[in-house]
Tab-separated table of C-alpha atoms and ligand atoms in Angstrom:
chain	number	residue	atom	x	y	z
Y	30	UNK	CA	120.447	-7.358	40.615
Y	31	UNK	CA	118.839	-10.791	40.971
Y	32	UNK	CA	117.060	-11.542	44.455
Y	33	UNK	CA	117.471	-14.051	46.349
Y	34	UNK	CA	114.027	-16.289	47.380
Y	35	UNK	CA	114.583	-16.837	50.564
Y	36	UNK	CA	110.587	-18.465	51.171
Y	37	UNK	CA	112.456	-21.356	48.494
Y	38	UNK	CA	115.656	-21.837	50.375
Y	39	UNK	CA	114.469	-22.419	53.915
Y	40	UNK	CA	112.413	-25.634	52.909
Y	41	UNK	CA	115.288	-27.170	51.295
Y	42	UNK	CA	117.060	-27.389	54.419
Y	43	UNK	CA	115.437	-30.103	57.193
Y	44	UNK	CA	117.696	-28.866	59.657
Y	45	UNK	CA	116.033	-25.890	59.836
Y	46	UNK	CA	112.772	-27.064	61.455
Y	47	UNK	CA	114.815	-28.079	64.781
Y	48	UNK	CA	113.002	-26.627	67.749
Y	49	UNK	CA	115.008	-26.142	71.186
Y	50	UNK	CA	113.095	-25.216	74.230
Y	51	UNK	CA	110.120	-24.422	72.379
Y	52	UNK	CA	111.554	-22.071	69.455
Y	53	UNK	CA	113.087	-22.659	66.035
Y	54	UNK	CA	116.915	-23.386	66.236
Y	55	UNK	CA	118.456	-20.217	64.673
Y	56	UNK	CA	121.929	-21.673	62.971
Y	57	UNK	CA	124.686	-18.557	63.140
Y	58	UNK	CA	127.327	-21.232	63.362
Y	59	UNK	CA	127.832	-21.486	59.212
Y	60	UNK	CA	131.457	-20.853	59.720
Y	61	UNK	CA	131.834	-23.941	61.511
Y	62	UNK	CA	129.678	-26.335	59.281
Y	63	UNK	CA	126.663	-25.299	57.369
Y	64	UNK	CA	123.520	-27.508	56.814
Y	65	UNK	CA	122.468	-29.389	54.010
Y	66	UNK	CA	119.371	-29.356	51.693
Y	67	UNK	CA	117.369	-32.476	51.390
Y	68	UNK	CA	118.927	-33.202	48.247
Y	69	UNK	CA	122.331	-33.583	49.698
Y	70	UNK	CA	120.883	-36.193	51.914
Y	71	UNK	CA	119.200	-37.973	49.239
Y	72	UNK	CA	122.431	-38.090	46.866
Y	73	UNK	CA	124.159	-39.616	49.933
Y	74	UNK	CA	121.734	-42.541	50.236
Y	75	UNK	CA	121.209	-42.606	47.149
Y	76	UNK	CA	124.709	-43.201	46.291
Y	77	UNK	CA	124.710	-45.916	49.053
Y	78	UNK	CA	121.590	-47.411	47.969
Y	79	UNK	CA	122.487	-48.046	44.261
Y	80	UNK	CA	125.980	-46.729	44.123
Y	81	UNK	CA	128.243	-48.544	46.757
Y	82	UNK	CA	130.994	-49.793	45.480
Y	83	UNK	CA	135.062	-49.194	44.668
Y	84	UNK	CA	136.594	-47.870	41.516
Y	85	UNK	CA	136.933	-49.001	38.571
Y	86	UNK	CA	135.922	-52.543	38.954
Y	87	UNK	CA	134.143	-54.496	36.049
Y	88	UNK	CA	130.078	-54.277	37.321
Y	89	UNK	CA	127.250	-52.123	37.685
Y	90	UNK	CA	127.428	-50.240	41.117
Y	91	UNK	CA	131.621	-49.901	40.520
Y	92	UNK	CA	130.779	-48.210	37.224
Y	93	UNK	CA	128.245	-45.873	38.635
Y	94	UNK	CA	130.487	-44.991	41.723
Y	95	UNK	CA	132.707	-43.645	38.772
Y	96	UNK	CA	130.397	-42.152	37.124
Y	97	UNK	CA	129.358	-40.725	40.366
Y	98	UNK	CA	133.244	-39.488	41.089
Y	99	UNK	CA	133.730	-37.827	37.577
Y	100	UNK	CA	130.241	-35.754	37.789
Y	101	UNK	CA	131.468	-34.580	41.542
Y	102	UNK	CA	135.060	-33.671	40.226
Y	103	UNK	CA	132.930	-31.433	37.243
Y	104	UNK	CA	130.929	-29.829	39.845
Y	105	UNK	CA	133.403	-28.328	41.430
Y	106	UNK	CA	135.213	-27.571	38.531
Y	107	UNK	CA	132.095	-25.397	37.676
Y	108	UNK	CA	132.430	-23.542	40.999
Y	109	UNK	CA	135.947	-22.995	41.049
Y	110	UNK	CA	136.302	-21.992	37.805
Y	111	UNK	CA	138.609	-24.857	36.597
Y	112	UNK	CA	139.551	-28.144	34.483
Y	113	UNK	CA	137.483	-31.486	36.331
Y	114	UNK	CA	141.326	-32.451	36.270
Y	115	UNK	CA	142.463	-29.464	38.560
Y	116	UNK	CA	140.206	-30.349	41.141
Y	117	UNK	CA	141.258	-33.210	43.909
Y	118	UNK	CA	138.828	-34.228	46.749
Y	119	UNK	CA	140.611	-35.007	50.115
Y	120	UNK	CA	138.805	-35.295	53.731
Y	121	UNK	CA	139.269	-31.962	54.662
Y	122	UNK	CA	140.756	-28.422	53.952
Y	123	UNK	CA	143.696	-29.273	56.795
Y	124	UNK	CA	144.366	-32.846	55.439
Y	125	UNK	CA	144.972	-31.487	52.045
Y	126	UNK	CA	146.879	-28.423	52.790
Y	127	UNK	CA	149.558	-30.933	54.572
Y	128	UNK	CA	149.361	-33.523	52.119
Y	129	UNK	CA	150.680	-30.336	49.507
Y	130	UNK	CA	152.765	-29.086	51.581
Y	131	UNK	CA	154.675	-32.475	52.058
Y	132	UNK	CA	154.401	-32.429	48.331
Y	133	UNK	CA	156.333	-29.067	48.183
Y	134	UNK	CA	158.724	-29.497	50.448
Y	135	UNK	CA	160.574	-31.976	48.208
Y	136	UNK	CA	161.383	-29.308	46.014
Y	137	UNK	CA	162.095	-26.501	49.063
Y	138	UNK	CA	165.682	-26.181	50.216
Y	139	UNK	CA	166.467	-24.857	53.466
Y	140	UNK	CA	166.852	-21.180	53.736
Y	141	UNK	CA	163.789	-20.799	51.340
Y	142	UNK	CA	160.924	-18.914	53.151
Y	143	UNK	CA	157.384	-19.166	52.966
Y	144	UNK	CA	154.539	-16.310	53.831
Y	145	UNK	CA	151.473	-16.963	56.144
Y	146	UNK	CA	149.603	-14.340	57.465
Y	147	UNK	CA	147.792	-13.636	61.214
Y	148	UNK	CA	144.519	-13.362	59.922
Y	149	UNK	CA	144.446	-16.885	58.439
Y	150	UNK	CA	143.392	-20.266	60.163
Y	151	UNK	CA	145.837	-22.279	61.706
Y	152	UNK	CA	145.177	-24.757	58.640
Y	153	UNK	CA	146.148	-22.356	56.588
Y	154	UNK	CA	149.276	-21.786	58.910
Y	155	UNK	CA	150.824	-25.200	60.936
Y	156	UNK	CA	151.139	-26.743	57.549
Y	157	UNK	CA	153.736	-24.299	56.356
Y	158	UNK	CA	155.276	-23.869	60.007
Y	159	UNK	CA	155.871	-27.895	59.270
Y	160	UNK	CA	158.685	-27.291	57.045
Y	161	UNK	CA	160.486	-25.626	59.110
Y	162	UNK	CA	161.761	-28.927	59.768
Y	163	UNK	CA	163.205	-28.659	56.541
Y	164	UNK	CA	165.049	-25.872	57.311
Y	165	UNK	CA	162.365	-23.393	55.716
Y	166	UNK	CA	161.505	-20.363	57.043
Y	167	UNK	CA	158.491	-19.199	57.520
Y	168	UNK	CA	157.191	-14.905	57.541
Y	169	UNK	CA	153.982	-13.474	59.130
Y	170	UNK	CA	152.137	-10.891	57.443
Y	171	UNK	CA	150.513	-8.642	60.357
Y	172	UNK	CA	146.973	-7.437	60.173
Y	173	UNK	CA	145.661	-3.600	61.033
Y	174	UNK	CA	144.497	-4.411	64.201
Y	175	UNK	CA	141.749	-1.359	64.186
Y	176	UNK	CA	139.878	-2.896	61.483
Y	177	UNK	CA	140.843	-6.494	61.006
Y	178	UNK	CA	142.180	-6.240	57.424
Y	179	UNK	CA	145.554	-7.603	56.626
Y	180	UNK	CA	148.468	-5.080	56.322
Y	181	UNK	CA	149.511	-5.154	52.798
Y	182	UNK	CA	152.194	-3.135	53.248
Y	183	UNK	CA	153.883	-5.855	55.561
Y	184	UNK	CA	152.523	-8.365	53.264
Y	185	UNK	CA	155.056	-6.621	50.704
Y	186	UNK	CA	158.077	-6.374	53.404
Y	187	UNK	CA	157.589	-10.201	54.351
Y	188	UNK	CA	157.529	-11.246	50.675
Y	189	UNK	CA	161.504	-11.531	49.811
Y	190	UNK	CA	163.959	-12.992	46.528
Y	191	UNK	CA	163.588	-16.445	48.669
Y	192	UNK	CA	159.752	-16.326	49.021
Y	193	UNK	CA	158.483	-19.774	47.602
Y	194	UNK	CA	155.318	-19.785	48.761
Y	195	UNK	CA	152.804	-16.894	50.086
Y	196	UNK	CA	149.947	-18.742	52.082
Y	197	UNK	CA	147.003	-16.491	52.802
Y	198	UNK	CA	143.175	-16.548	53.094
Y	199	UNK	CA	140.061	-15.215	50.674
Y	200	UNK	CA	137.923	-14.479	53.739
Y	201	UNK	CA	138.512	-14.689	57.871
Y	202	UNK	CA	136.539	-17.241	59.131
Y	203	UNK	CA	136.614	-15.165	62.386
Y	204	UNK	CA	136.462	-11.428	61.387
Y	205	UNK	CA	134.934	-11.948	57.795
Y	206	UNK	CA	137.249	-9.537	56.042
Y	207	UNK	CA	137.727	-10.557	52.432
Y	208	UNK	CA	140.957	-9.991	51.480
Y	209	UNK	CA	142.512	-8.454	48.419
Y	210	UNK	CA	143.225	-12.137	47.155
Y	211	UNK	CA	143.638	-10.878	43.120
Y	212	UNK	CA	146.502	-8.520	44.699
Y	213	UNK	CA	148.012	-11.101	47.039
Y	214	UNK	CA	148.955	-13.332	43.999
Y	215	UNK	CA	149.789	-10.906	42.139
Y	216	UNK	CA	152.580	-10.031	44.664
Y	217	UNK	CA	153.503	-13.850	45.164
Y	218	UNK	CA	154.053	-13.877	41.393
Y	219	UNK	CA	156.106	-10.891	41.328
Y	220	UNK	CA	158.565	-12.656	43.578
Y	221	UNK	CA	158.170	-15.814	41.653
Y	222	UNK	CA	156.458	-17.373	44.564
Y	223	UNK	CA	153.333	-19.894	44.078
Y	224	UNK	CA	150.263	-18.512	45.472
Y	225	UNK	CA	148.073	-20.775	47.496
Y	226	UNK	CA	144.629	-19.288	49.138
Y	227	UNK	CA	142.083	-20.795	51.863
Y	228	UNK	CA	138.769	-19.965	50.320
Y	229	UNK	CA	137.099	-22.382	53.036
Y	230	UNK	CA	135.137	-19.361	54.221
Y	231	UNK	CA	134.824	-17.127	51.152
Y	232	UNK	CA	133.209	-20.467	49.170
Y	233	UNK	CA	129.574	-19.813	51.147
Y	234	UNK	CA	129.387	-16.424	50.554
Y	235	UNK	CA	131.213	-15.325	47.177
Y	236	UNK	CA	131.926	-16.505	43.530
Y	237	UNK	CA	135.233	-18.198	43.132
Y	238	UNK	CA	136.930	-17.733	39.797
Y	239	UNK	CA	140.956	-19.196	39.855
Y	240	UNK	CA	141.103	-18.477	36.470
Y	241	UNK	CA	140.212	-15.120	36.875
Y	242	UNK	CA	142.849	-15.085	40.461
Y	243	UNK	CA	145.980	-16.782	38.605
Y	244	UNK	CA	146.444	-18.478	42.057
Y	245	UNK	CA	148.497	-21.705	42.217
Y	246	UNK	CA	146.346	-23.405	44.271
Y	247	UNK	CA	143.003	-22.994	46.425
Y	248	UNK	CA	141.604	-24.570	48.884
Y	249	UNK	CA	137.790	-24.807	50.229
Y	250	UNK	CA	135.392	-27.310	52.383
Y	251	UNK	CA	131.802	-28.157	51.057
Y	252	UNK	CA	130.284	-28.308	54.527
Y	253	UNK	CA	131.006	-24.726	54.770
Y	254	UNK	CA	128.562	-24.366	51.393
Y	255	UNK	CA	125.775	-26.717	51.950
Y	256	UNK	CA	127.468	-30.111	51.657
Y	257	UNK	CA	129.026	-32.905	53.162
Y	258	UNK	CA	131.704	-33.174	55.471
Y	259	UNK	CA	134.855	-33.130	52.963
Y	260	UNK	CA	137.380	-30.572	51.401
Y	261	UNK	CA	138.390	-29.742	47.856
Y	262	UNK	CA	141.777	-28.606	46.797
Y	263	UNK	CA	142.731	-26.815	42.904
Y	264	UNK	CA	145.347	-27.056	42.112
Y	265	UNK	CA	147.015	-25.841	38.495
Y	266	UNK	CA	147.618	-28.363	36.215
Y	267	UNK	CA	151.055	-27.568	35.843
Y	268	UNK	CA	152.159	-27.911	39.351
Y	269	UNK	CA	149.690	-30.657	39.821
Y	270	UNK	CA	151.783	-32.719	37.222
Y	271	UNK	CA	155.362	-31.305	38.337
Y	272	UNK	CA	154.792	-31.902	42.129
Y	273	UNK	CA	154.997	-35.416	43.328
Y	274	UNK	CA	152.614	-36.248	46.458
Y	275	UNK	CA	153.270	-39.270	48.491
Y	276	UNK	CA	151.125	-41.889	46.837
Y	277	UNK	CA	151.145	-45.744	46.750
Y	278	UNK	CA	152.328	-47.414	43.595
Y	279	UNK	CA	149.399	-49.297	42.188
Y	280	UNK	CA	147.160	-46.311	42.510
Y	281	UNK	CA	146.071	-43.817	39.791
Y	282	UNK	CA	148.976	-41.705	38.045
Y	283	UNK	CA	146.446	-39.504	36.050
Y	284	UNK	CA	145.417	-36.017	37.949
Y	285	UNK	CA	143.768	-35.245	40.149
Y	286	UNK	CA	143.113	-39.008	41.038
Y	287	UNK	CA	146.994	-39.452	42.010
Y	288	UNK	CA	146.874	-36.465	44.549
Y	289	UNK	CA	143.441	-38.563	46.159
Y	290	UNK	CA	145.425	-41.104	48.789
Y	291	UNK	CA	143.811	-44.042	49.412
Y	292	UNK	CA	139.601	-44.820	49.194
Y	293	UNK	CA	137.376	-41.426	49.011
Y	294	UNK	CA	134.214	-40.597	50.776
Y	295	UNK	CA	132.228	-41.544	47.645
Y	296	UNK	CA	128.548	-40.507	49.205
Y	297	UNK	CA	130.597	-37.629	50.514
Y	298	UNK	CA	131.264	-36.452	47.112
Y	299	UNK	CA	127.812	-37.721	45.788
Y	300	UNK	CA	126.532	-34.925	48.466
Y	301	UNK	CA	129.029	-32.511	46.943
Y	302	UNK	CA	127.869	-32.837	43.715
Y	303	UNK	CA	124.008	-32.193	44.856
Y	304	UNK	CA	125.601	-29.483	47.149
Y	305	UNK	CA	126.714	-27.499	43.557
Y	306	UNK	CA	123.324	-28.140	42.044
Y	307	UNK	CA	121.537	-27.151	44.795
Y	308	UNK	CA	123.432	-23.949	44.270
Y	309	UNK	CA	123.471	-23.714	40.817
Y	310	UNK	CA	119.150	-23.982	41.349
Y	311	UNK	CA	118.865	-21.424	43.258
Y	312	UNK	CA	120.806	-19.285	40.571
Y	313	UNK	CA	118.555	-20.725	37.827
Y	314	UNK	CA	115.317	-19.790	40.095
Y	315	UNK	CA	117.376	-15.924	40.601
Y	316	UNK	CA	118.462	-15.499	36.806
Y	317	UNK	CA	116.080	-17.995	34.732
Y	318	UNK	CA	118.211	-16.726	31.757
Y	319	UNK	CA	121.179	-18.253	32.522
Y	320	UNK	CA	122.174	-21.756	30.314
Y	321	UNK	CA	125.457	-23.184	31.927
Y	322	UNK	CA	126.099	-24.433	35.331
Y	323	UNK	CA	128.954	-21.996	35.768
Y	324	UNK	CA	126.830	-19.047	35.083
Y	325	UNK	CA	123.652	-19.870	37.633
Y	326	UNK	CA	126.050	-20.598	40.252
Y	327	UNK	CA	127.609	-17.076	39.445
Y	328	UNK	CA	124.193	-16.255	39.303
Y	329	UNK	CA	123.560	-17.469	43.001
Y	330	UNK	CA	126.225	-15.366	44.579
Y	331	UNK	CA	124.464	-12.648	42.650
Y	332	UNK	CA	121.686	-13.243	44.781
Y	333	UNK	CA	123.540	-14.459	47.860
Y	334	UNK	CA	125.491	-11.488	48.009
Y	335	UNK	CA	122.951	-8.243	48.230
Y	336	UNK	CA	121.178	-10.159	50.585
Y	337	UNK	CA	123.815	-11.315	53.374
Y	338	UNK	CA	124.664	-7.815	53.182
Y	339	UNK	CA	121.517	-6.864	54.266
Y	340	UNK	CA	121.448	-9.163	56.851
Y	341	UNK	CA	124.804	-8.355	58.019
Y	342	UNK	CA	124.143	-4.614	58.059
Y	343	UNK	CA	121.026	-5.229	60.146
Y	344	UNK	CA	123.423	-7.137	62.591
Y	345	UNK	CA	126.196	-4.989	63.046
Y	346	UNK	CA	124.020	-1.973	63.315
Y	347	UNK	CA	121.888	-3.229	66.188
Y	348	UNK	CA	124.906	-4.790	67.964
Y	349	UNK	CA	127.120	-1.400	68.008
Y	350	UNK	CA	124.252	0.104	69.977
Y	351	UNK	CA	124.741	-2.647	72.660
Y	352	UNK	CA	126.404	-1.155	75.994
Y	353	UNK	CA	129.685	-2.562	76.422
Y	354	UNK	CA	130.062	-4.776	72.999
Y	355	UNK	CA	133.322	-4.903	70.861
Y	356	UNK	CA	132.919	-5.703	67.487
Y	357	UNK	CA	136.065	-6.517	65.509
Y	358	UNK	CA	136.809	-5.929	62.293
Y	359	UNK	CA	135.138	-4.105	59.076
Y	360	UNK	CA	131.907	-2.197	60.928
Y	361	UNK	CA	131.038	0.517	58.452
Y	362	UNK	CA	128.521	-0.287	55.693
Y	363	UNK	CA	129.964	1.454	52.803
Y	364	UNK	CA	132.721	-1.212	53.385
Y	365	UNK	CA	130.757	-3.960	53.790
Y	366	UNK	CA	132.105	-5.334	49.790
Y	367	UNK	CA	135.290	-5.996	51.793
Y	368	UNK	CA	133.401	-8.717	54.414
Y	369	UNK	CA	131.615	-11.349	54.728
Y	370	UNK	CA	128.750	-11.405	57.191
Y	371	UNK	CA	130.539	-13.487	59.809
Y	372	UNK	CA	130.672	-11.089	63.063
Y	373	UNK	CA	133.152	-11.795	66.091
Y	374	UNK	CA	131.791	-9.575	69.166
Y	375	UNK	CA	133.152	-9.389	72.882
Y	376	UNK	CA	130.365	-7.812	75.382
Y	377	UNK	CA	132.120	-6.460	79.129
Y	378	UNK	CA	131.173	-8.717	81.889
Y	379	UNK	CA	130.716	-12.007	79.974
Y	380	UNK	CA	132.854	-14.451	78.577
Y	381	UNK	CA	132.519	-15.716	74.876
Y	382	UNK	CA	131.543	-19.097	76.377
Y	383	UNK	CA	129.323	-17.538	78.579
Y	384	UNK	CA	127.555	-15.735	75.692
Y	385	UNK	CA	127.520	-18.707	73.262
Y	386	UNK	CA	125.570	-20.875	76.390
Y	387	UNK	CA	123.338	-17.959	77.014
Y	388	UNK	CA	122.147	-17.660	73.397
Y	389	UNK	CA	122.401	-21.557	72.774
Y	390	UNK	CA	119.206	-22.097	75.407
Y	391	UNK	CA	117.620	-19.859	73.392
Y	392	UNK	CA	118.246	-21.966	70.504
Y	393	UNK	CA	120.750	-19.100	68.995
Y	394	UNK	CA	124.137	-20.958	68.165
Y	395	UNK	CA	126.967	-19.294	67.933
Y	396	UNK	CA	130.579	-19.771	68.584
Y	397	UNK	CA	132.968	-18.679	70.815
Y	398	UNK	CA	136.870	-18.870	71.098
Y	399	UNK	CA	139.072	-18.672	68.178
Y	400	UNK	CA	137.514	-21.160	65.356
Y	401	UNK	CA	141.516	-22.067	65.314
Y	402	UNK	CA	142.169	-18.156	63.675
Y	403	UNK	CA	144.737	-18.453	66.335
Y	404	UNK	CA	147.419	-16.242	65.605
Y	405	UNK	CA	144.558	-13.896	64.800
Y	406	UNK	CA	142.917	-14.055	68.316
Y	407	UNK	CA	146.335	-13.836	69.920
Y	408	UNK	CA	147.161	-10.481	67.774
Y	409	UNK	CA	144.510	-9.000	69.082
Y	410	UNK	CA	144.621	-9.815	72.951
Y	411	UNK	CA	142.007	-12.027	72.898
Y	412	UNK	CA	142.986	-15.419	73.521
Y	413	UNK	CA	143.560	-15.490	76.935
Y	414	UNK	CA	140.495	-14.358	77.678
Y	415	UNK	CA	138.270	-17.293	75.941
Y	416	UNK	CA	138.496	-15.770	72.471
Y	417	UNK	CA	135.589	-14.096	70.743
Y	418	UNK	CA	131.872	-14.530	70.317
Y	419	UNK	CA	131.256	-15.141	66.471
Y	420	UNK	CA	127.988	-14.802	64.498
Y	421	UNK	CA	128.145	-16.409	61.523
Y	422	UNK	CA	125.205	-15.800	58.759
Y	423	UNK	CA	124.717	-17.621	55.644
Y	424	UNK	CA	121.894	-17.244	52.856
Y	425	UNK	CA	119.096	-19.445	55.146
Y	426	UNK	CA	119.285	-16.845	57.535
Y	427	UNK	CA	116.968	-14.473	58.020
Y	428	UNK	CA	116.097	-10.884	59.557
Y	429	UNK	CA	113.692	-11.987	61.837
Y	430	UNK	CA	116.284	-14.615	63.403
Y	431	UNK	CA	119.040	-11.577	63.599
Y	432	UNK	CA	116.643	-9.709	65.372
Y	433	UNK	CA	116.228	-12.482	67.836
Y	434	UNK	CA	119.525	-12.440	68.538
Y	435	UNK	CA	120.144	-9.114	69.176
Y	436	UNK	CA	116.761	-8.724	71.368
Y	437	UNK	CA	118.451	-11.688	73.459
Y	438	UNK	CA	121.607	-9.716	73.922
Y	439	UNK	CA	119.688	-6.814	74.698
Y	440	UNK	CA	117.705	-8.873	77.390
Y	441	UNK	CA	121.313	-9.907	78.677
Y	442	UNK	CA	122.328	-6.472	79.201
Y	443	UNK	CA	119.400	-5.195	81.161
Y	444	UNK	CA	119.907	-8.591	83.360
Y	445	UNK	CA	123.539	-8.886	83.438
Y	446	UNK	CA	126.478	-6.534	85.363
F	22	LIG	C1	139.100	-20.248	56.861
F	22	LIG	C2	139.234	-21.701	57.197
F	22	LIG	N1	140.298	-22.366	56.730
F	22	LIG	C3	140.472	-23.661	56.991
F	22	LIG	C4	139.586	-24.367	57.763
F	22	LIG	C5	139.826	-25.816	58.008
F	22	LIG	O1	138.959	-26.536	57.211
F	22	LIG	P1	138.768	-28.103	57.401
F	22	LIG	O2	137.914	-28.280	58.593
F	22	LIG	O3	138.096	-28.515	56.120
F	22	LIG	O4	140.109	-28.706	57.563
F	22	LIG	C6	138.467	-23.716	58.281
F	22	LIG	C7	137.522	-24.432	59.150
F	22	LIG	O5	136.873	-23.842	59.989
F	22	LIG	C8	138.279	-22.353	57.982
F	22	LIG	O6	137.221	-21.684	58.437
C-alpha cells in the first residue's frame, strides 16, 4: 500500500495558511469546493499571461490556447479513463447534465421513463424531471433509510421495458455512501437503458475508470478535486456522435468540441490540467515506479484512499460518543470501502446552521442544510428542520484538525442544553 505524504501536500495548497480568529482555517467543506495547489493558480495566470486568446486563429497566443485546450481535454482523459475525444468541458456538472439531457430528449418519446434516485443531487435529478415536459416519465429509486445506501432492490422494480435512461450517483455528496455504480449499469444495460453517473463527489476521493464501468456517460467537477471552478462530462463516443446537442452552425462539428457551446473558460481548463498533474505528482512521489500519467494518478487514490479512511474512522468514532448526535449513513468501519469520508451529523438542541456558525468562529467550516441532496434530506425528515451538518474531509486534511473539531463539539455539549 503506498502512503500518502501528507507534510508534501499541505504546502501545495496557499489556502491552507488562512488564519481566523487567531487559528489555522480547518477546510471540511471539500464537498462544496475544494482548494487549489499553487500550481493551479500559476497555470491560470499563466495561461492569461502568455496564453489569452480564442481558438484556432492564425498567431502565437491563439495557437497556444489550443495547445493549452487539447493537453486539458488529455488530462482528463487520463483520469477518467477515456479517449481526449470522450471528454467535453462545460461550466459546471448542472450546466452539462441539462445541456445532455436536452440532447436526449430529441430522441425520447413520451411514455418513455427515466430512473433517478433519492440519494443523488438535485443536478443529478431536475434535469431528468425536465422532460417530463416531453411527456417522459420519470422513477425514484428509494434509499435504506437506516444506513443511507440506495435500495437496489427498488432500483430493480423502478427499472422497466421503457427505462431509457437510469440517472444515479458514484458517491453522496451528503452521506458519502459509494454506490454499487459497476452494478447500477449493469442493470441499466440489461434493460437497454443508457447509464449516466454523477461522479462529482466520488472524483476527490476514488479512481474513476469508465472503461472499466461501461457507463454511457459520467459526469464530475474539478473544483471538487483541486481545480478550478468548471465541470467535465464523458461521454461514449458512440452516443457522443449519434446525439445531436443544440449547437450554433459555424462552430466545431468534431467531438467533444461540438458538445462545448459557445467560448470556454480557457484558464479554467489551464487550472484543470495542473489540477491532474498535481494529482498525478503526488502518485509519482507515492509509487516512484509508476511511468504513465494514468497509472500515478491510480497511484494517488492508492494513497488517498487508506488515508481518508483513517481520517474518517477517527471522525466518526469520536462523534458517535457525542451525547445527542445523529450520524447518517455508513458508521461501521469494516464498511467504510462503501463511503467516502464526507459525514452529515444532527446534534439535539442545535440547528445545522447553528452548528456550522459555531464551528465557523472557530475557523472549522462546515456545511449545513442539504448541499441540494434534496430529495435525500426530505427522505429522511430532515429538511424542514434546516437539513444536516456535513463534514467533509479530503486528502489535506489532517488528524489533528479532526480532533479540533470534535473537541469543539465536545466543548458545545458541556455549554449547550
Ligand atoms: C454529487 C454532486 N453532483 C452534482 C453537483 C453539482 O455540481 P456543479 O456545481 O458542478 O453543477 C454537486 C455539487 O455540489 C455534487 O456534489
Amino acid at each position: 500500500m503506498s502512503t500518502l505524504d501528507v507534510d508534501w501536500v499541505r504546502p501545495q495548497f496557499p489556502a491552507l495558511a488562512l488564519q481566523v480568529n487567531g487559528r489555522p482555517a480547518v477546510y471540511f467543506d471539500g464537498p462544496g469546493g475544494t482548494q487549489v495547489p499553487q500550481r493551479v493558480i500559476d497555470a491560470m495566470r499563466d495561461y492569461l499571461t502568455s496564453s489569452n486568446a480564442n481558438t484556432h486563429g492564425a498567431f502565437a497566443t491563439s495557437r497556444r490556447s489550443d495547445e493549452v485546450i487539447a493537453q486539458a481535454h488529455a488530462a482528463m482523459a487520463d483520469l477518467l479513463g477515456c479517449d481526449a475525444a470522450e471528454v467535453v468541458f462545460g461550466p459546471n456538472m448542472t450546466s452539462l447534465t441539462f445541456i445532455l439531457s436536452r440532447a436526449l430528449g430529441r430522441e425520447l418519446a413520451p411514455g418513455d421513463e427515466i430512473v433517478v434516485t433519492r440519494l443523488d443531487h438535485d443536478g443529478n435529478v431536475a434535469p431528468w424531471c425536465a422532460l417530463e415536459a416531453r411527456g417522459c416519465r420519470v422513477r425514484f429509486v428509494d434509499i435504506n433509510p437506516s444506513d443511507c445506501t440506495l435500495d437496489m432492490a427498488d432500483l430493480e422494480r423502478q427499472i422497466t421495458p421503457r427505462t431509457r435512461l437510469v440517472a444515479a450517483g458514484y458517491a453522496s455528496n451528503a452521506v458519502g455512501t459509494i454506490n454499487d455504480v459497476g452494478e447500477i449499469v449493469r442493470l441499466a444495460h440489461t434493460a437497454g437503458a443508457l447509464a449516466y453517473i454523477d461522479a462529482v463527489h466520488y472524483a476527490p476521493h476514488g479512481p474513476i475508470d469508465v472503461r472499466r464501468l461501461e457507463c454511457d456517460f459520467l459526469v464530475c467537477s474539478p473544483y471538487k478535486f483541486f481545480g478550478p471552478h468548471s465541470g467535465v462530462l464523458y461521454g461514449k463516443r458512440e452516443h457522443l456522435t449519434r446525439l445531436r446537442p443544440y449547437k450554433v452552425r459555424p462552430a466545431a462539428e468534431e467531438n467533444p468540441y461540438r458538445w462545448e457551446s459557445g467560448t470556454q473558460n480557457h484558464e479554467g481548463q489551464a487550472g484543470v490540467l495542473a489540477a491532474v498533474d498535481y494529482l498525478a505528482e503526488l502518485g509519482r512521489r507515492a509509487s516512484p515506479s509508476v511511468t504513465s500519467r494514468r497509472a500515478a494518478l491510480l497511484a494517488a487514490y492508492d494513497a488517498i484512499r487508506p488515508y481518508e479512511r483513517g481520517l474518517a474512522e477517527r471522525l466518526i468514532s469520536g462523534l458517535l460518543v457525542i451525547p445527542g448526535l445523529t450520524c447518517y449513513g455508513i458508521k461501521e468501519p469494516a464498511r467504510f470501502a462503501q463511503r467516502v469520508p464526507t459525514v452529515a451529523i444532527r446534534i439535539a438542541g442545535h440547528t445545522p446552521r447553528e452548528l456550522a456558525s459555531y464551528l465557523g468562529e472557530r475557523g472549522l467550516f462546515t456545511w449545513d442544510g442539504n448541499y441540494y441532496a434534496l430529495n435525500l434530506s426530505e427522505r429522511l425528515g430532515v429538511e424542514a428542520s434546516g437539513g444536516m451538518l456535513r463534514i467533509g474531509l479530503v486528502h489535506y486534511n489532517t488528524a489533528e484538525e479532526v480532533d479540533r473539531l470534535l473537541d469543539s463539539l465536545h466543548e458545545l455539549r458541556r455549554s449547550g442544553p
